[in-house]
């Protein structure tokens, strides 16, 4: 039987965690991967590291595999296989590579898997872990945006557990403890507003990557930092929430909260609202998933509300930030629209980071691709990957025409 995120805490009694807990980390060299390994470093005897993966950073991956005595290290880019093998010579770590290597790593037995690859590239290994009935801590929101229904169905069929790691969804998960999803009136996703919260459209039009990745509260990878600046991140999170917490799309709201202290809220039908608070440090939601269903000790800073002083809130400006509205329309349309949206956004963000397009072009390109291409609803992982590839090609065409 599946342990869904929204019903899990109603019936799972806090049990002792088998020690050491075997863990795999997909995207180990990234921001979320590093935060996860920081937590493992605090209590190394509590974990046995099965697999660590990265796309191109062979040297960094080898150093982590050595430090944590990983059983397997997987490099996504096959061209880096030799470099990784050389860097791990003399160790017991097996070296695998390429998309098949990632799938094989997902096949390995692990009590807990962190899905922290960025983008739809992480979808196939996550699906494999879910089909194997694993406990998957999900940071990789793009996978859920592109293939949410299929992922939830795979988890139901196999009895897998999905633990939300995105800070907002982890907050909602925590606020649902002891409650029931059918007693929820609404969910509020909080948003910092990103680095351009107070910028005019004219200022945003000429904004470059250095300004877009300078998030005021969170330290994150480049792609999600740009998503936070466009606020597509909040739109992707709206779709993520819709799949994880089925309370009806119209009951999922977005509220700008610049201090990033309240990570999200759940309003119950008796009008009692629960919120989860904490410093803006990803190690806190990751620790919640890593220890689940228990609480583990972290060395994160305690929340000091007296120093913070004020928590403020404001509505989302959907004229300057059309991203969340585009995402809401895409998930309402259903079918292949969310996968198209995600693919177009990934290509547009990468073109923006490469200084090929302007900041405001990102939302325009996503809208154009969504308008041009309307496939039927994906029925399988292959269907989603096909839609993803076609939408990427469309987005690239639009960008090339601009050059
Ligand atoms: P990042 O760019 O810092 O790291 C990405 C990781 O994925 C790296 O290990 C990289 O080697 C690997 N990778 C990249 N492309 C790959 C590919 N094609 N195939 C296989 N591996 C690949 O990203 P991040 O900021 O750690 O974010 C990871 C995921 O977590 C994203 O989906 C993001 O939206 C989500 N997330 C991140 C944060 C955060 O604070 N960073 C918060 C919430 C959710
Ligand atoms: Mg988030």
Short mmCIF file of C-alpha atoms and ligand atoms in Angstrom, two decimals:
data_model
loop_
_atom_site.label_atom_id
_atom_site.label_comp_id
_atom_site.label_asym_id
_atom_site.label_seq_id
_atom_site.Cartn_x
_atom_site.Cartn_y
_atom_site.Cartn_z
CA UNK A 1 0.00 0.00 0.00
CA UNK A 2 1.28 3.43 -0.85
CA UNK A 3 2.22 5.80 1.90
CA UNK A 4 1.04 9.06 0.36
CA UNK A 5 2.40 12.34 1.58
CA UNK A 6 -1.04 13.49 2.58
CA UNK A 7 -2.20 10.47 4.51
CA UNK A 8 1.11 9.12 5.75
CA UNK A 9 1.26 10.86 9.07
CA UNK A 10 -2.27 9.88 9.96
CA UNK A 11 -1.30 6.26 10.40
CA UNK A 12 2.46 5.95 10.60
CA UNK A 13 3.64 5.80 14.19
CA UNK A 14 7.11 7.22 14.76
CA UNK A 15 9.26 4.12 14.53
CA UNK A 16 12.93 3.79 15.22
CA UNK A 17 15.00 4.22 12.08
CA UNK A 18 17.05 1.18 11.16
CA UNK A 19 20.67 2.21 11.54
CA UNK A 20 22.62 2.65 9.49
CA UNK A 21 20.04 3.92 7.04
CA UNK A 22 21.15 3.20 3.46
CA UNK A 23 20.86 6.29 1.25
CA UNK A 24 21.42 7.30 -2.37
CA UNK A 25 21.76 10.90 -3.53
CA UNK A 26 20.97 11.80 -7.14
CA UNK A 27 22.51 15.21 -7.85
CA UNK A 28 25.05 14.90 -5.01
CA UNK A 29 27.26 17.75 -6.26
CA UNK A 30 24.44 20.32 -6.40
CA UNK A 31 23.12 22.72 -3.82
CA UNK A 32 20.51 20.31 -2.38
CA UNK A 33 22.95 17.39 -2.66
CA UNK A 34 25.58 19.34 -0.68
CA UNK A 35 23.04 20.28 2.00
CA UNK A 36 22.01 16.63 2.30
CA UNK A 37 25.61 15.49 2.69
CA UNK A 38 26.19 18.23 5.29
CA UNK A 39 23.53 16.53 7.41
CA UNK A 40 25.07 13.10 6.85
CA UNK A 41 28.43 14.52 8.01
CA UNK A 42 26.86 15.37 11.37
CA UNK A 43 26.19 11.70 12.13
CA UNK A 44 28.10 9.56 9.62
CA UNK A 45 27.59 6.33 11.55
CA UNK A 46 23.83 6.63 11.01
CA UNK A 47 24.08 6.24 7.24
CA UNK A 48 25.51 3.89 4.64
CA UNK A 49 25.95 5.66 1.29
CA UNK A 50 24.89 3.45 -1.61
CA UNK A 51 25.04 5.71 -4.68
CA UNK A 52 26.10 9.28 -5.38
CA UNK A 53 25.53 10.87 -8.81
CA UNK A 54 26.52 14.00 -10.73
CA UNK A 55 26.35 15.11 -14.34
CA UNK A 56 29.83 16.43 -15.22
CA UNK A 57 31.76 17.21 -12.04
CA UNK A 58 33.94 14.08 -11.90
CA UNK A 59 36.50 15.53 -9.48
CA UNK A 60 33.87 16.77 -7.01
CA UNK A 61 31.93 13.51 -7.26
CA UNK A 62 35.07 11.42 -6.67
CA UNK A 63 35.94 13.48 -3.57
CA UNK A 64 32.44 12.88 -2.16
CA UNK A 65 32.50 9.18 -3.04
CA UNK A 66 35.81 8.84 -1.20
CA UNK A 67 34.68 10.83 1.82
CA UNK A 68 31.44 8.85 2.23
CA UNK A 69 32.78 5.47 1.01
CA UNK A 70 30.00 5.32 -1.58
CA UNK A 71 29.38 1.89 -3.06
CA UNK A 72 28.68 3.36 -6.50
CA UNK A 73 29.45 6.73 -8.13
CA UNK A 74 27.55 7.59 -11.32
CA UNK A 75 28.52 10.33 -13.73
CA UNK A 76 25.72 11.30 -16.11
CA UNK A 77 28.07 12.43 -18.88
CA UNK A 78 29.70 9.26 -20.30
CA UNK A 79 32.65 11.34 -21.55
CA UNK A 80 33.64 11.83 -17.88
CA UNK A 81 33.69 8.09 -17.09
CA UNK A 82 37.48 7.69 -17.38
CA UNK A 83 38.15 10.81 -15.32
CA UNK A 84 35.89 9.52 -12.54
CA UNK A 85 37.38 6.02 -12.69
CA UNK A 86 40.91 7.46 -12.47
CA UNK A 87 39.97 9.69 -9.54
CA UNK A 88 38.48 6.69 -7.70
CA UNK A 89 41.30 4.24 -8.47
CA UNK A 90 42.24 2.20 -5.41
CA UNK A 91 38.84 2.58 -3.76
CA UNK A 92 36.01 0.05 -3.56
CA UNK A 93 33.58 2.47 -5.25
CA UNK A 94 32.18 1.16 -8.53
CA UNK A 95 32.07 3.68 -11.36
CA UNK A 96 29.06 3.82 -13.65
CA UNK A 97 28.01 6.40 -16.24
CA UNK A 98 25.36 7.66 -18.62
CA UNK A 99 21.56 7.55 -18.42
CA UNK A 100 21.65 3.75 -17.96
CA UNK A 101 24.09 4.15 -15.06
CA UNK A 102 21.59 6.48 -13.37
CA UNK A 103 18.78 3.94 -13.85
CA UNK A 104 20.96 1.11 -12.56
CA UNK A 105 21.76 3.22 -9.49
CA UNK A 106 18.00 3.70 -8.91
CA UNK A 107 17.65 -0.09 -9.00
CA UNK A 108 20.05 -0.50 -6.08
CA UNK A 109 18.47 -1.21 -2.74
CA UNK A 110 18.42 1.93 -0.57
CA UNK A 111 16.18 2.85 2.36
CA UNK A 112 16.06 6.51 1.29
CA UNK A 113 16.77 8.26 -2.01
CA UNK A 114 17.30 11.99 -2.48
CA UNK A 115 16.07 13.13 -5.91
CA UNK A 116 18.06 16.35 -6.40
CA UNK A 117 18.94 16.32 -10.10
CA UNK A 118 17.83 19.60 -11.68
CA UNK A 119 15.28 19.51 -14.48
CA UNK A 120 13.33 16.85 -16.33
CA UNK A 121 16.67 14.99 -16.65
CA UNK A 122 15.90 13.59 -13.19
CA UNK A 123 12.55 12.12 -14.16
CA UNK A 124 13.58 8.68 -15.44
CA UNK A 125 15.66 7.73 -12.35
CA UNK A 126 12.88 8.98 -10.03
CA UNK A 127 10.30 6.89 -11.88
CA UNK A 128 12.57 3.88 -11.53
CA UNK A 129 12.95 4.47 -7.75
CA UNK A 130 9.19 4.88 -7.38
CA UNK A 131 8.45 1.73 -9.36
CA UNK A 132 10.87 -0.10 -7.05
CA UNK A 133 8.73 1.06 -4.10
CA UNK A 134 11.44 3.20 -2.53
CA UNK A 135 11.23 6.12 -0.12
CA UNK A 136 12.01 9.12 -2.35
CA UNK A 137 12.78 12.56 -0.92
CA UNK A 138 11.76 14.83 -3.78
CA UNK A 139 13.60 18.08 -4.46
CA UNK A 140 13.45 17.74 -8.27
CA UNK A 141 10.18 19.62 -8.82
CA UNK A 142 10.51 19.66 -12.63
CA UNK A 143 9.95 15.88 -12.69
CA UNK A 144 6.66 16.24 -10.84
CA UNK A 145 5.59 19.16 -13.05
CA UNK A 146 6.23 17.14 -16.22
CA UNK A 147 4.91 13.79 -15.08
CA UNK A 148 2.98 14.35 -11.83
CA UNK A 149 0.09 12.01 -12.53
CA UNK A 150 2.39 9.21 -13.66
CA UNK A 151 4.67 9.61 -10.66
CA UNK A 152 1.79 9.54 -8.17
CA UNK A 153 0.30 6.52 -9.93
CA UNK A 154 3.67 4.71 -9.88
CA UNK A 155 3.99 5.39 -6.15
CA UNK A 156 0.46 4.12 -5.51
CA UNK A 157 1.06 0.95 -7.48
CA UNK A 158 4.38 0.07 -5.89
CA UNK A 159 3.81 1.33 -2.35
CA UNK A 160 6.58 3.93 -2.65
CA UNK A 161 6.79 6.92 -0.31
CA UNK A 162 7.25 10.46 -1.65
CA UNK A 163 8.59 12.93 0.91
CA UNK A 164 8.48 16.57 -0.24
CA UNK A 165 11.77 18.44 0.18
CA UNK A 166 10.91 21.74 -1.49
CA UNK A 167 10.63 24.00 1.57
CA UNK A 168 7.00 24.99 0.89
CA UNK A 169 5.82 21.43 0.31
CA UNK A 170 7.78 20.11 3.23
CA UNK A 171 6.11 22.82 5.34
CA UNK A 172 2.66 21.71 4.14
CA UNK A 173 3.58 18.08 4.79
CA UNK A 174 4.52 19.02 8.35
CA UNK A 175 1.34 21.10 8.81
CA UNK A 176 -0.72 18.08 7.69
CA UNK A 177 0.66 15.94 10.52
CA UNK A 178 -2.29 14.86 12.58
CA UNK A 179 -4.75 16.36 10.10
CA UNK A 180 -6.57 14.91 7.12
CA UNK A 181 -6.42 16.14 3.56
CA UNK A 182 -10.23 16.11 3.29
CA UNK A 183 -10.41 18.55 6.22
CA UNK A 184 -8.22 21.11 4.44
CA UNK A 185 -9.90 24.29 3.20
CA UNK A 186 -6.90 25.85 1.48
CA UNK A 187 -3.14 25.79 1.14
CA UNK A 188 -1.02 28.94 0.95
CA UNK A 189 2.37 28.75 -0.69
CA UNK A 190 4.59 31.56 0.50
CA UNK A 191 7.02 33.23 -1.92
CA UNK A 192 9.94 35.50 -1.11
CA UNK A 193 9.27 37.49 -4.29
CA UNK A 194 12.85 36.87 -5.43
CA UNK A 195 15.55 39.43 -6.22
CA UNK A 196 13.27 41.52 -8.49
CA UNK A 197 10.33 41.82 -6.11
CA UNK A 198 10.51 45.61 -6.17
CA UNK A 199 11.90 46.07 -9.68
CA UNK A 200 9.94 47.71 -12.49
CA UNK A 201 9.36 45.95 -15.81
CA UNK A 202 11.85 48.35 -17.42
CA UNK A 203 14.50 47.37 -14.89
CA UNK A 204 13.75 43.66 -15.38
CA UNK A 205 13.95 44.00 -19.17
CA UNK A 206 17.69 44.73 -18.94
CA UNK A 207 18.45 42.46 -15.96
CA UNK A 208 21.32 40.01 -16.49
CA UNK A 209 22.05 36.56 -15.04
CA UNK A 210 24.27 37.93 -12.24
CA UNK A 211 21.36 39.98 -10.91
CA UNK A 212 18.78 37.22 -11.39
CA UNK A 213 20.76 34.59 -9.46
CA UNK A 214 21.38 36.91 -6.49
CA UNK A 215 18.52 35.64 -4.35
CA UNK A 216 17.96 37.71 -1.20
CA UNK A 217 17.24 34.77 1.16
CA UNK A 218 18.23 31.39 -0.29
CA UNK A 219 21.47 30.03 -1.72
CA UNK A 220 20.54 27.68 -4.59
CA UNK A 221 21.59 26.34 -7.99
CA UNK A 222 21.48 28.70 -10.99
CA UNK A 223 18.33 27.30 -12.62
CA UNK A 224 16.06 27.53 -9.58
CA UNK A 225 17.53 30.95 -8.76
CA UNK A 226 16.41 32.27 -12.16
CA UNK A 227 13.03 30.56 -11.64
CA UNK A 228 12.75 32.45 -8.35
CA UNK A 229 13.50 35.74 -10.11
CA UNK A 230 10.80 35.14 -12.77
CA UNK A 231 8.59 33.54 -10.09
CA UNK A 232 8.08 30.58 -12.41
CA UNK A 233 9.44 28.73 -9.39
CA UNK A 234 6.23 29.50 -7.49
CA UNK A 235 4.19 28.41 -10.50
CA UNK A 236 6.10 25.12 -10.71
CA UNK A 237 5.50 24.75 -6.98
CA UNK A 238 1.77 25.34 -7.49
CA UNK A 239 1.72 22.38 -9.90
CA UNK A 240 3.87 20.38 -7.47
CA UNK A 241 1.42 21.13 -4.63
CA UNK A 242 -1.55 20.20 -6.81
CA UNK A 243 -0.11 16.70 -7.32
CA UNK A 244 1.09 16.15 -3.76
CA UNK A 245 -1.85 17.67 -1.89
CA UNK A 246 -5.09 17.27 -3.86
CA UNK A 247 -7.24 20.02 -2.32
CA UNK A 248 -8.40 21.49 -5.64
CA UNK A 249 -6.35 23.92 -7.71
CA UNK A 250 -8.57 26.87 -6.75
CA UNK A 251 -7.75 26.22 -3.09
CA UNK A 252 -3.99 26.59 -3.55
CA UNK A 253 -2.91 30.22 -3.14
CA UNK A 254 0.31 32.18 -3.40
CA UNK A 255 1.30 34.88 -0.92
CA UNK A 256 4.45 36.99 -1.10
CA UNK A 257 6.31 36.95 2.22
CA UNK A 258 9.71 38.61 1.75
CA UNK A 259 11.37 37.30 4.93
CA UNK A 260 10.99 33.59 3.96
CA UNK A 261 10.32 32.61 7.57
CA UNK A 262 6.86 31.09 7.14
CA UNK A 263 7.44 28.37 4.57
CA UNK A 264 3.77 27.69 3.82
CA UNK A 265 0.41 27.30 5.55
CA UNK A 266 -2.53 24.92 5.72
CA UNK A 267 -5.99 26.25 6.56
CA UNK A 268 -8.42 23.64 7.89
CA UNK A 269 -12.17 23.81 7.45
CA UNK A 270 -12.67 25.03 11.04
CA UNK A 271 -10.54 28.11 9.97
CA UNK A 272 -7.59 27.04 12.03
CA UNK A 273 -4.41 27.78 10.04
CA UNK A 274 -1.14 25.96 10.68
CA UNK A 275 2.19 27.31 9.46
CA UNK A 276 5.72 25.94 9.53
CA UNK A 277 8.51 28.40 10.34
CA UNK A 278 12.26 28.24 10.16
CA UNK A 279 15.35 30.04 8.94
CA UNK A 280 15.68 29.97 5.13
CA UNK A 281 18.11 27.03 5.16
CA UNK A 282 17.35 24.01 2.94
CA UNK A 283 19.02 21.73 5.48
CA UNK A 284 15.90 22.12 7.66
CA UNK A 285 13.35 20.63 5.20
CA UNK A 286 15.96 18.10 4.04
CA UNK A 287 16.50 17.03 7.67
CA UNK A 288 12.76 16.58 8.06
CA UNK A 289 12.77 14.16 5.11
CA UNK A 290 16.07 12.49 6.04
CA UNK A 291 14.92 11.69 9.56
CA UNK A 292 11.29 10.92 8.68
CA UNK A 293 9.29 9.72 10.53
CA UNK A 294 11.58 10.86 13.37
CA UNK A 295 13.37 14.17 13.95
CA UNK A 296 17.15 14.31 13.64
CA UNK A 297 19.51 16.84 15.20
CA UNK A 298 20.89 19.58 12.92
CA UNK A 299 23.33 22.42 13.47
CA UNK A 300 21.07 24.92 11.69
CA UNK A 301 20.60 28.34 13.27
CA UNK A 302 17.56 28.54 15.55
CA UNK A 303 14.77 30.86 14.48
CA UNK A 304 15.25 34.23 16.16
CA UNK A 305 11.98 36.09 15.67
CA UNK A 306 12.91 38.93 18.03
CA UNK A 307 15.84 39.81 15.77
CA UNK A 308 13.78 39.39 12.58
CA UNK A 309 11.20 41.70 14.16
CA UNK A 310 8.53 41.76 11.49
CA UNK A 311 6.93 39.28 9.15
CA UNK A 312 5.24 40.98 6.20
CA UNK A 313 2.94 39.82 3.42
CA UNK A 314 1.82 41.21 0.07
CA UNK A 315 -0.14 39.94 -2.94
CA UNK A 316 1.60 38.59 -6.01
CA UNK A 317 1.89 41.13 -8.86
CA UNK A 318 0.87 39.04 -11.84
CA UNK A 319 1.63 41.82 -14.34
CA UNK A 320 5.33 41.95 -13.53
CA UNK A 321 5.40 38.21 -12.76
CA UNK A 322 3.22 36.32 -15.26
CA UNK A 323 4.93 32.95 -14.54
CA UNK A 324 2.61 31.67 -11.79
CA UNK A 325 -0.48 32.49 -13.89
CA UNK A 326 0.97 30.67 -16.91
CA UNK A 327 1.62 27.65 -14.68
CA UNK A 328 -1.88 27.74 -13.18
CA UNK A 329 -3.40 27.80 -16.68
CA UNK A 330 -1.15 24.94 -17.82
CA UNK A 331 -2.07 22.60 -14.98
CA UNK A 332 -5.74 23.55 -15.38
CA UNK A 333 -5.47 22.66 -19.10
CA UNK A 334 -3.79 19.38 -18.14
CA UNK A 335 -2.65 16.86 -20.74
CA UNK A 336 0.84 17.63 -21.96
CA UNK A 337 0.73 21.34 -21.07
CA UNK A 338 2.75 21.16 -17.81
CA UNK A 339 5.49 19.09 -19.51
CA UNK A 340 5.65 21.59 -22.39
CA UNK A 341 5.78 24.49 -19.95
CA UNK A 342 8.59 22.92 -17.98
CA UNK A 343 10.67 22.05 -21.05
CA UNK A 344 10.25 25.51 -22.58
CA UNK A 345 11.18 27.13 -19.28
CA UNK A 346 14.31 24.98 -18.91
CA UNK A 347 15.49 25.97 -22.40
CA UNK A 348 14.62 29.65 -21.90
CA UNK A 349 16.38 29.80 -18.53
CA UNK A 350 19.46 28.20 -19.99
CA UNK A 351 19.42 30.71 -22.91
CA UNK A 352 19.05 33.57 -20.42
CA UNK A 353 21.97 32.26 -18.33
CA UNK A 354 23.97 32.09 -21.60
CA UNK A 355 23.01 35.72 -22.30
CA UNK A 356 21.20 34.82 -25.53
CA UNK A 357 17.83 36.24 -24.47
CA UNK A 358 16.60 38.88 -22.05
CA UNK A 359 14.95 38.26 -18.71
CA UNK A 360 11.41 39.08 -19.86
CA UNK A 361 11.82 36.81 -22.89
CA UNK A 362 11.67 33.78 -20.59
CA UNK A 363 7.92 34.05 -19.91
CA UNK A 364 7.23 35.14 -23.49
CA UNK A 365 8.98 32.04 -24.89
CA UNK A 366 7.17 29.70 -22.51
CA UNK A 367 3.83 31.20 -23.58
CA UNK A 368 4.73 30.93 -27.26
CA UNK A 369 5.70 27.27 -27.00
CA UNK A 370 2.51 26.48 -25.07
CA UNK A 371 0.46 28.21 -27.76
CA UNK A 372 2.17 26.39 -30.65
CA UNK A 373 2.13 22.83 -29.47
CA UNK A 374 -0.72 20.80 -27.93
CA UNK A 375 -0.11 17.06 -27.76
CA UNK A 376 -2.53 14.60 -26.24
CA UNK A 377 -2.18 13.65 -22.58
CA UNK A 378 0.93 11.54 -21.89
CA UNK A 379 0.16 7.95 -20.88
CA UNK A 380 3.69 6.80 -20.16
CA UNK A 381 7.15 7.98 -19.24
CA UNK A 382 8.12 7.68 -22.92
CA UNK A 383 5.21 9.97 -23.87
CA UNK A 384 6.38 12.61 -21.38
CA UNK A 385 9.97 12.41 -22.59
CA UNK A 386 8.71 12.76 -26.19
CA UNK A 387 6.68 15.87 -25.34
CA UNK A 388 9.64 17.25 -23.40
CA UNK A 389 11.96 16.78 -26.41
CA UNK A 390 9.52 18.39 -28.88
CA UNK A 391 8.83 21.37 -26.62
CA UNK A 392 12.58 21.89 -26.17
CA UNK A 393 13.02 21.86 -29.94
CA UNK A 394 10.22 24.44 -30.34
CA UNK A 395 11.76 26.68 -27.70
CA UNK A 396 15.19 26.42 -29.35
CA UNK A 397 13.64 27.39 -32.71
CA UNK A 398 12.08 30.50 -31.19
CA UNK A 399 15.38 31.46 -29.55
CA UNK A 400 17.36 30.88 -32.76
CA UNK A 401 14.92 33.06 -34.69
CA UNK A 402 15.67 35.86 -32.21
CA UNK A 403 19.49 35.59 -32.67
P1 LIG B 1 22.13 22.35 -8.79
O1 LIG B 1 22.26 22.88 -10.16
O2 LIG B 1 22.90 22.99 -7.69
O3 LIG B 1 22.52 20.79 -8.79
C1 LIG B 1 21.98 19.91 -9.73
C2 LIG B 1 22.57 18.51 -9.60
O4 LIG B 1 22.04 17.71 -10.66
C3 LIG B 1 24.09 18.45 -9.75
O5 LIG B 1 24.60 17.41 -8.93
C4 LIG B 1 24.29 18.11 -11.22
O6 LIG B 1 25.52 17.45 -11.48
C5 LIG B 1 23.11 17.21 -11.48
N1 LIG B 1 22.65 17.27 -12.88
C6 LIG B 1 22.47 18.41 -13.62
N2 LIG B 1 22.05 18.07 -14.85
C7 LIG B 1 21.95 16.73 -14.89
C8 LIG B 1 21.60 15.79 -15.90
N3 LIG B 1 21.24 16.20 -17.14
N4 LIG B 1 21.62 14.46 -15.60
C9 LIG B 1 21.99 14.05 -14.37
N5 LIG B 1 22.35 14.88 -13.37
C10 LIG B 1 22.33 16.21 -13.63
O7 LIG B 1 20.57 22.33 -8.44
P2 LIG B 1 19.88 22.49 -7.00
O8 LIG B 1 19.70 23.93 -6.71
O9 LIG B 1 20.54 21.59 -6.01
O10 LIG B 1 18.41 21.95 -7.34
C11 LIG B 1 18.16 20.56 -7.54
C12 LIG B 1 16.66 20.35 -7.62
O11 LIG B 1 16.08 20.68 -6.36
C13 LIG B 1 15.96 21.26 -8.64
O12 LIG B 1 14.90 20.57 -9.23
C14 LIG B 1 15.43 22.41 -7.80
O13 LIG B 1 14.27 23.00 -8.35
C15 LIG B 1 15.09 21.69 -6.51
N6 LIG B 1 15.12 22.56 -5.33
C16 LIG B 1 16.28 23.17 -5.00
C17 LIG B 1 16.31 24.02 -3.89
C18 LIG B 1 17.59 24.71 -3.47
O14 LIG B 1 17.61 25.36 -2.45
N7 LIG B 1 18.68 24.61 -4.22
C19 LIG B 1 15.16 24.21 -3.13
C20 LIG B 1 14.00 23.54 -3.50
C21 LIG B 1 13.98 22.71 -4.60
MG1 LIG B 2 10.53 26.14 -2.85
#
